[in-house]
Coordinates of C-alpha atoms and ligand atoms in Angstrom, one line a residue:
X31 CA -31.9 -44.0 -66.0
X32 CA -33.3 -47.6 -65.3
X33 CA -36.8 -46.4 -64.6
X34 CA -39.1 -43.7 -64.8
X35 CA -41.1 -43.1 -60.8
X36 CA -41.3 -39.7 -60.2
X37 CA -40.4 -36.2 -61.7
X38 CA -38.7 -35.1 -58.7
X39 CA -35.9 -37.7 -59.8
X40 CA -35.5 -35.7 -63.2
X41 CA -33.0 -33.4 -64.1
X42 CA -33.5 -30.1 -66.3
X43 CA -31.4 -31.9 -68.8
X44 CA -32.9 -35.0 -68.5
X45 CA -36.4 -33.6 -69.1
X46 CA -35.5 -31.3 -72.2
X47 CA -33.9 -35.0 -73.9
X48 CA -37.8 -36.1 -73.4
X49 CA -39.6 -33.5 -74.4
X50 CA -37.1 -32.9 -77.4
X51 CA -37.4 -36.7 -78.4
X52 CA -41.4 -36.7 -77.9
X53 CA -41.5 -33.7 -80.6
X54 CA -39.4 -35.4 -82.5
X55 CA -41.7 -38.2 -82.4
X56 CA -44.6 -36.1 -82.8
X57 CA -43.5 -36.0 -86.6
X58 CA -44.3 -39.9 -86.8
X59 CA -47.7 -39.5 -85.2
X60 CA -48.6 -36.8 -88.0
X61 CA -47.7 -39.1 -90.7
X62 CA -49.5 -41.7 -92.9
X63 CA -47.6 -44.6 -91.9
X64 CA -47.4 -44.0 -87.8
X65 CA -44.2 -46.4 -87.3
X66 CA -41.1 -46.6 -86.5
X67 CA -38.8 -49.9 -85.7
X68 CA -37.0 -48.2 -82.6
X69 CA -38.5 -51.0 -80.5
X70 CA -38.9 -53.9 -82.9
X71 CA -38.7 -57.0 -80.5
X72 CA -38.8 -55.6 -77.4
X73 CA -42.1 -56.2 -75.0
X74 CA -44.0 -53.7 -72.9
X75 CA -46.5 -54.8 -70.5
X76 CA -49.6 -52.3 -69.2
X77 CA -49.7 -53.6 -65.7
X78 CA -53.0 -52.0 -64.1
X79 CA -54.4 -52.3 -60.9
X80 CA -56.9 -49.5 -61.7
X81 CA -59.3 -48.0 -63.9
X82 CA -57.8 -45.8 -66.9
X83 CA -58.8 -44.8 -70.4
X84 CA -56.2 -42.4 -71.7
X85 CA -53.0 -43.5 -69.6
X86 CA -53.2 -47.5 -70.8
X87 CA -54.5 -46.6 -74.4
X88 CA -51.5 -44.2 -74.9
X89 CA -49.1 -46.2 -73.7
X90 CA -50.7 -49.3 -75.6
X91 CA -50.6 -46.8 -79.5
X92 CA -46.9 -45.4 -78.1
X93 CA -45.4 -48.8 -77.5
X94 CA -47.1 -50.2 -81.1
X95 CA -45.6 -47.1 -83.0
X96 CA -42.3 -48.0 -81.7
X97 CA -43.1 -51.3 -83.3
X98 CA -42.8 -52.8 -79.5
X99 CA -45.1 -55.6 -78.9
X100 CA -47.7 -55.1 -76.1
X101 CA -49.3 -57.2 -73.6
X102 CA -52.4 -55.6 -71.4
X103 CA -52.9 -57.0 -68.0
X104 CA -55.8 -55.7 -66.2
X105 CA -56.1 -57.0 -62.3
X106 CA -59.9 -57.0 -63.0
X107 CA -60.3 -60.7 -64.4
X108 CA -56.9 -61.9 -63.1
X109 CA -54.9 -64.2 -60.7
X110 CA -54.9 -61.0 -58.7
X111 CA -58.5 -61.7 -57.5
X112 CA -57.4 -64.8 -56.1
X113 CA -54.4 -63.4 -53.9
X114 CA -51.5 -63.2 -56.3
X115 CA -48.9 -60.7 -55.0
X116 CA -47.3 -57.6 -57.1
X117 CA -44.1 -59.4 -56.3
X118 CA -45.4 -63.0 -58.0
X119 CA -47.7 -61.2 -60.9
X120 CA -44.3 -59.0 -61.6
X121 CA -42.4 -61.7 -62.3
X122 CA -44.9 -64.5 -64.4
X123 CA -44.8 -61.4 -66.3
X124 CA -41.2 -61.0 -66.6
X125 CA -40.6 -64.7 -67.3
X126 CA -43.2 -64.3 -70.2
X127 CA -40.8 -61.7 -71.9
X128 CA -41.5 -58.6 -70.6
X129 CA -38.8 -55.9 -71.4
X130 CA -40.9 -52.9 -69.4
X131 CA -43.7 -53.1 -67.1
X132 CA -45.9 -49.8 -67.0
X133 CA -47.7 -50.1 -63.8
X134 CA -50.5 -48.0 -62.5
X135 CA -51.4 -49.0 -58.8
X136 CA -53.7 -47.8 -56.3
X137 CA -50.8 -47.7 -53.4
X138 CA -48.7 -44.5 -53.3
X139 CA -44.9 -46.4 -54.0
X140 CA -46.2 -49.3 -55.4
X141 CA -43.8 -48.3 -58.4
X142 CA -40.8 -47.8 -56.2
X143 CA -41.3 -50.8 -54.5
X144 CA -41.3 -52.2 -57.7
X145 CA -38.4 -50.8 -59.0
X146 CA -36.0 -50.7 -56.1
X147 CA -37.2 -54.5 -55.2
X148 CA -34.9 -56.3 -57.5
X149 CA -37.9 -58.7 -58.0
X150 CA -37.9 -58.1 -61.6
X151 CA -35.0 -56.8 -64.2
X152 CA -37.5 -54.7 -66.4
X153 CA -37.8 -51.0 -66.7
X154 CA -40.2 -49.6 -64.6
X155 CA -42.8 -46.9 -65.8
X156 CA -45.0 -45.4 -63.5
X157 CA -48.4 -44.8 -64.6
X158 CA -50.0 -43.6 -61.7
X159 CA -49.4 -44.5 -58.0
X160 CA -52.1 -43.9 -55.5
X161 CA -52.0 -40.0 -54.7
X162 CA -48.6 -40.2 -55.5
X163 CA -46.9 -39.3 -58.8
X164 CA -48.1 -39.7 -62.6
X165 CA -44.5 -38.7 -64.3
X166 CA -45.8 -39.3 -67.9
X167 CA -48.9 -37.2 -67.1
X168 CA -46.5 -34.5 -66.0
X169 CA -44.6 -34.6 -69.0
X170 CA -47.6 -34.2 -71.8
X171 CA -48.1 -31.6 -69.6
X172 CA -45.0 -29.5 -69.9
X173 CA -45.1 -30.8 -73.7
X174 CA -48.4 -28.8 -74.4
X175 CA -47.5 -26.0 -72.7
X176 CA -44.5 -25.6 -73.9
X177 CA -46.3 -26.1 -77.5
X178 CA -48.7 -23.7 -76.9
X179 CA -46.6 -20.9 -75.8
X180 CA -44.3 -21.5 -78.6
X181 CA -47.1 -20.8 -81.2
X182 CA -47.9 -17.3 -79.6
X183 CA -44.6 -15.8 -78.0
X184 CA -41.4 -17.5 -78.1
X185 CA -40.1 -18.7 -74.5
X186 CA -37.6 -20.6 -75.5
X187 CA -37.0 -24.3 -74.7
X188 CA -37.5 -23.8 -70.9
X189 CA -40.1 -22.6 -69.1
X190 CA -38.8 -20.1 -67.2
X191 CA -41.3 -18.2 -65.6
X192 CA -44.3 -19.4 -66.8
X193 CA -47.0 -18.9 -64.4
X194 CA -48.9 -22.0 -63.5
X195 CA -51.6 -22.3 -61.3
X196 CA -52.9 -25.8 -60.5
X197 CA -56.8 -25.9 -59.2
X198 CA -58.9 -28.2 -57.3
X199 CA -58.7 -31.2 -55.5
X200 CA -54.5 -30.8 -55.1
X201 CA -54.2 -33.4 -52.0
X202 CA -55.3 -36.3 -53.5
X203 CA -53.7 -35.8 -56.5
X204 CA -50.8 -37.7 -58.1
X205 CA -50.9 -35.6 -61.5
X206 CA -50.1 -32.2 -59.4
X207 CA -47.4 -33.7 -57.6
X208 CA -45.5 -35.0 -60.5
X209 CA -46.3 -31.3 -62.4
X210 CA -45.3 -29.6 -59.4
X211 CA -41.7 -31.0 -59.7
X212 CA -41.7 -31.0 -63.3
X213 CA -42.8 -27.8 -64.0
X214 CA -40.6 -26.2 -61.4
X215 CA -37.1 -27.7 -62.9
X216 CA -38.1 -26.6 -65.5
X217 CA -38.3 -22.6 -64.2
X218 CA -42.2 -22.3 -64.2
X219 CA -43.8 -20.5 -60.8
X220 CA -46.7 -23.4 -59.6
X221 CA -49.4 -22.1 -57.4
X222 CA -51.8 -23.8 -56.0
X223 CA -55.8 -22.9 -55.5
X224 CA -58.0 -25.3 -53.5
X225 CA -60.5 -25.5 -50.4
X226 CA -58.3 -25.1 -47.5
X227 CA -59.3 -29.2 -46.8
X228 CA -57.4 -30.1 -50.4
X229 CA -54.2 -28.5 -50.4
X230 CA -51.4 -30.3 -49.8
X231 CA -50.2 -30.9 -46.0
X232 CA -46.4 -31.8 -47.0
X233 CA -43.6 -29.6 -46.7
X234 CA -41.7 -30.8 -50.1
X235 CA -45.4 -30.8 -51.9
X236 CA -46.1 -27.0 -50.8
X237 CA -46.4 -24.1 -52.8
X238 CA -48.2 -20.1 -52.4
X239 CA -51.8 -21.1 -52.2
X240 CA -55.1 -19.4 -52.6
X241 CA -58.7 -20.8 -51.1
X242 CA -60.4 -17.8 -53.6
X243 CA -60.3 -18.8 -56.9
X244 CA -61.3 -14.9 -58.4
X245 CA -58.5 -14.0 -55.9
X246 CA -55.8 -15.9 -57.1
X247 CA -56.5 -15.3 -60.7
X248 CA -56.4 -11.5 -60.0
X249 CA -52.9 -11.6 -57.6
X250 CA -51.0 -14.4 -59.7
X251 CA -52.5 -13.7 -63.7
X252 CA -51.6 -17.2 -64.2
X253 CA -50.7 -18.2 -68.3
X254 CA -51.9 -21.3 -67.4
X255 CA -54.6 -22.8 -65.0
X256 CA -54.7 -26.5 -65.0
X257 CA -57.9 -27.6 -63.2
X258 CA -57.9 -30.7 -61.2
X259 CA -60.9 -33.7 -60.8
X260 CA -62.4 -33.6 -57.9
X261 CA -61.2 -37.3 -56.6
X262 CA -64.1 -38.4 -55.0
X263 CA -62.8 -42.3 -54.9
X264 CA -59.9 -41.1 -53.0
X265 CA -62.4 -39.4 -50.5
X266 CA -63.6 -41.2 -47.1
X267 CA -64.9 -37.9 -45.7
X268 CA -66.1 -34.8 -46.9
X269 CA -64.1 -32.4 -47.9
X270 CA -66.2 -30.0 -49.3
X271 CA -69.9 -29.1 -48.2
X272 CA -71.6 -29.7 -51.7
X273 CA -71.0 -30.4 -55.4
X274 CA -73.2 -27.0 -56.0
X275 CA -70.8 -24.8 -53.6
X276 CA -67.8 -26.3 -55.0
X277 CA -68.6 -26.0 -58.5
X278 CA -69.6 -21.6 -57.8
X279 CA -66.1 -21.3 -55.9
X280 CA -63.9 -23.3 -57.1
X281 CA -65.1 -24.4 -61.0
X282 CA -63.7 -23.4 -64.0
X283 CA -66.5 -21.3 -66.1
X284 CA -67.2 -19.0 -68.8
X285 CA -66.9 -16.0 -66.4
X286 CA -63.9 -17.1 -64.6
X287 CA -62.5 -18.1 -68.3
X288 CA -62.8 -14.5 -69.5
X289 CA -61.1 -12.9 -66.3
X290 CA -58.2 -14.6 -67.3
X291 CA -55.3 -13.1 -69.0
X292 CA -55.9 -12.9 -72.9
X293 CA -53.5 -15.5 -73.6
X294 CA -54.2 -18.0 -70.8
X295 CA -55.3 -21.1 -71.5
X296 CA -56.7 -24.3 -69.6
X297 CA -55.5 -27.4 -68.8
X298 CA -57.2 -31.0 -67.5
X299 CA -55.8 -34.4 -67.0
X300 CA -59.0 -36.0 -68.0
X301 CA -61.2 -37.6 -66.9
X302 CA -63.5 -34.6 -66.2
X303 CA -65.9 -34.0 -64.4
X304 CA -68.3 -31.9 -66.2
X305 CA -70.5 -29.5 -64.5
X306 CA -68.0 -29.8 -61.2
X307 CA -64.9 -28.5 -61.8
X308 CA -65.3 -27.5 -64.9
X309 CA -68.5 -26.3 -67.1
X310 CA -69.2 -27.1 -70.3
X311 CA -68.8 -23.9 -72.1
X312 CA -65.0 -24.1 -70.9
X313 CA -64.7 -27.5 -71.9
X314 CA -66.0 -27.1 -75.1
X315 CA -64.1 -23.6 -76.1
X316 CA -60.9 -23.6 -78.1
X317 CA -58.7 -22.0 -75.2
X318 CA -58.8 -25.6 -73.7
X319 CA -56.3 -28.0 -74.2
X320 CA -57.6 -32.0 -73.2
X321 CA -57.4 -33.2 -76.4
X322 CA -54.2 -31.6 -77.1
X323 CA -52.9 -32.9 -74.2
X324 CA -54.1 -36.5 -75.1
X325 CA -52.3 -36.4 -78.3
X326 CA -48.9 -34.9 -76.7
X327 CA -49.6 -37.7 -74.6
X328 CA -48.8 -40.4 -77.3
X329 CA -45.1 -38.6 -78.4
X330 CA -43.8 -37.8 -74.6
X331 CA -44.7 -41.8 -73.8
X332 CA -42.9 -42.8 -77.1
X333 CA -40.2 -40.8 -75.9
X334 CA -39.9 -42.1 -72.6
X335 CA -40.2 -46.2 -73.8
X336 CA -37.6 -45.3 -76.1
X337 CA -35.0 -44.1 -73.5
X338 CA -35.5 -46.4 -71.2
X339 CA -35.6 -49.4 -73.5
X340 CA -32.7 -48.3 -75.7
X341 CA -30.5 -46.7 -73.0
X342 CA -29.8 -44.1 -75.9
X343 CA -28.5 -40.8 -74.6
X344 CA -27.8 -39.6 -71.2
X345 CA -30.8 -40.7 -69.7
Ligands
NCD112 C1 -55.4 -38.8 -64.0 C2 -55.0 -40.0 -63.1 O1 -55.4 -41.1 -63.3 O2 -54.1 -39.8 -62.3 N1 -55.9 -39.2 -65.2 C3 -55.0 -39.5 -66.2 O3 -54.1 -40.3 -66.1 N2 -55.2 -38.8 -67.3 C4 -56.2 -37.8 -63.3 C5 -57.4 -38.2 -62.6 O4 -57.8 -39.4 -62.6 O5 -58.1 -37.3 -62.1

């Protein structure tokens, strides 16, 4: 594999090598000395066209375990602002050594543009396309679960049927796309639970859906419910009557928390709204995983530079 776009492009065997890899990897990030030389002379450039914290910072600390060198280009403060293309940006950065370019964008397929272009001879990472995909987001994501279900019942490698149910503001987001395709390879049952305005309107992005969150706790007993930000940037209408109606129907809280099955935990991308789809008592309370998930995030990103950049394995 050349690039990394979407999780729909992965096969089962193709995401255990990941996950397998990132655990293995997981060893360095536990130890004094957090390096390895896998990627000693190799470039990766964080290409963003929007706003991140986690996403850029992980893929900055993966690529610099790896002993990689990194370059950070931000389109804030750039020859973006004056008119410079994708296509022309791609490739100064290319002809300044880049080996990978990890791009987030605010077009859906700006990363498949990219990478089926033949503009520019790097690997292509997506980081985040519009309302598209987030692959490397999907992946932490199996990795925690995954994690976390290993340390109280054994499931084995897979996830075979794993209940999943993803929350909130599904339409407009790239991070339950990519899961959604991830999670299923991988033999997990994804539901969805939304407003009736947020779910998904696609026929290969559809799954059983619920508009009552109580309800679909009670009918499904997910093991996991990953909750969603409400994306109002992505929002040029309402979609929802109020923050205050959304938060009481569809919010994650201590009440809903303790409805769920003893073992259930929750999940959020980050960054989180607090108070909206998600209350502080929940996102404070040790059967929540967004720190976990933002150190998986460092191994599974490690794992995926190093497959792509070293063509090692079947990948
Ligand atoms: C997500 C994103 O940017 O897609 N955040 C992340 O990468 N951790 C989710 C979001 O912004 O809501």
């Amino acid at each position: 594999m050349k690039h990394l776009v979407s999780t729909a492009d992965l096969s089962i065997d193709q995401i255990l090598q990941l996950l397998d890899t990132a655990e293995g990897f997981a060893s360095v990030n536990d130890r004094e000395h957090k390096k390895v030389p896998a990627l000693r002379g190799k470039t990766v450039v964080n290409l963003f066209f929007e706003d991140s914290t986690r996403t850029r910072i992980s893929f900055e600390v993966a690529a610099k375990r790896l002993s990689a060198d990194v370059i950070n280009f931000s389109a804030k403060g750039s020859s973006v602002s004056k008119g410079e293309s994708l296509k022309d940006t791609a490739q100064v950065l290319e002809a300044m050594g880049a080996d990978a370019l990890v791009m987030r964008h605010h077009a859906s397929g700006a990363a498949a543009r990219l990478a089926d272009s033949g503009w520019v001879d790097a690997h292509i990472v997506n980081a985040g396309d519009g309302k598209h995909e987030h692959p490397t987001q999907a992946l932490l994501d199996a990795f925690t679960i995954r994690k976390r279900l290993h340390a109280s019942a054994s499931t084995g490698k897979k996830l075979d049927g794993v209940r999943v149910l993803i929350v909130g503001d599904v339409h407009h987001s790239r991070v339950a796309r990519s899961n959604f395709y991830l999670l299923r390879t991988l033999g997990a049952e994804v539901r969805f639970c939304a407003p009736q305005t947020l779910l998904p309107s696609e026929r290969a992005f559809s799954a059983v859906s619920y508009t009552d969150f109580d309800h679909a706790v009670a009918d499904f007993e997910p093991d996991v419910v990953m909750m969603l930000r409400v994306q109002l940037e992505r929002m040029s209408s309402s979609f929802f009557p109020s923050a205050a109606e959304y938060s009481s129907i569809w919010g994650m809280n201590s009440v809903r928390l303790a409805n769920l099955p003893a073992k259930a935990f929750v999940m959020h991308p980050g960054p989180m709204n607090r108070g909206l789809e998600i209350s502080s008592s929940v996102a404070d309370s040790d059967r929540f995983t967004a720190l976990n998930q933002v150190t998986n995030g460092i191994s599974c990103r490690m794992s995926v530079l190093y497959h792509l950049l070293t063509q090692e394995s079947a990948l």
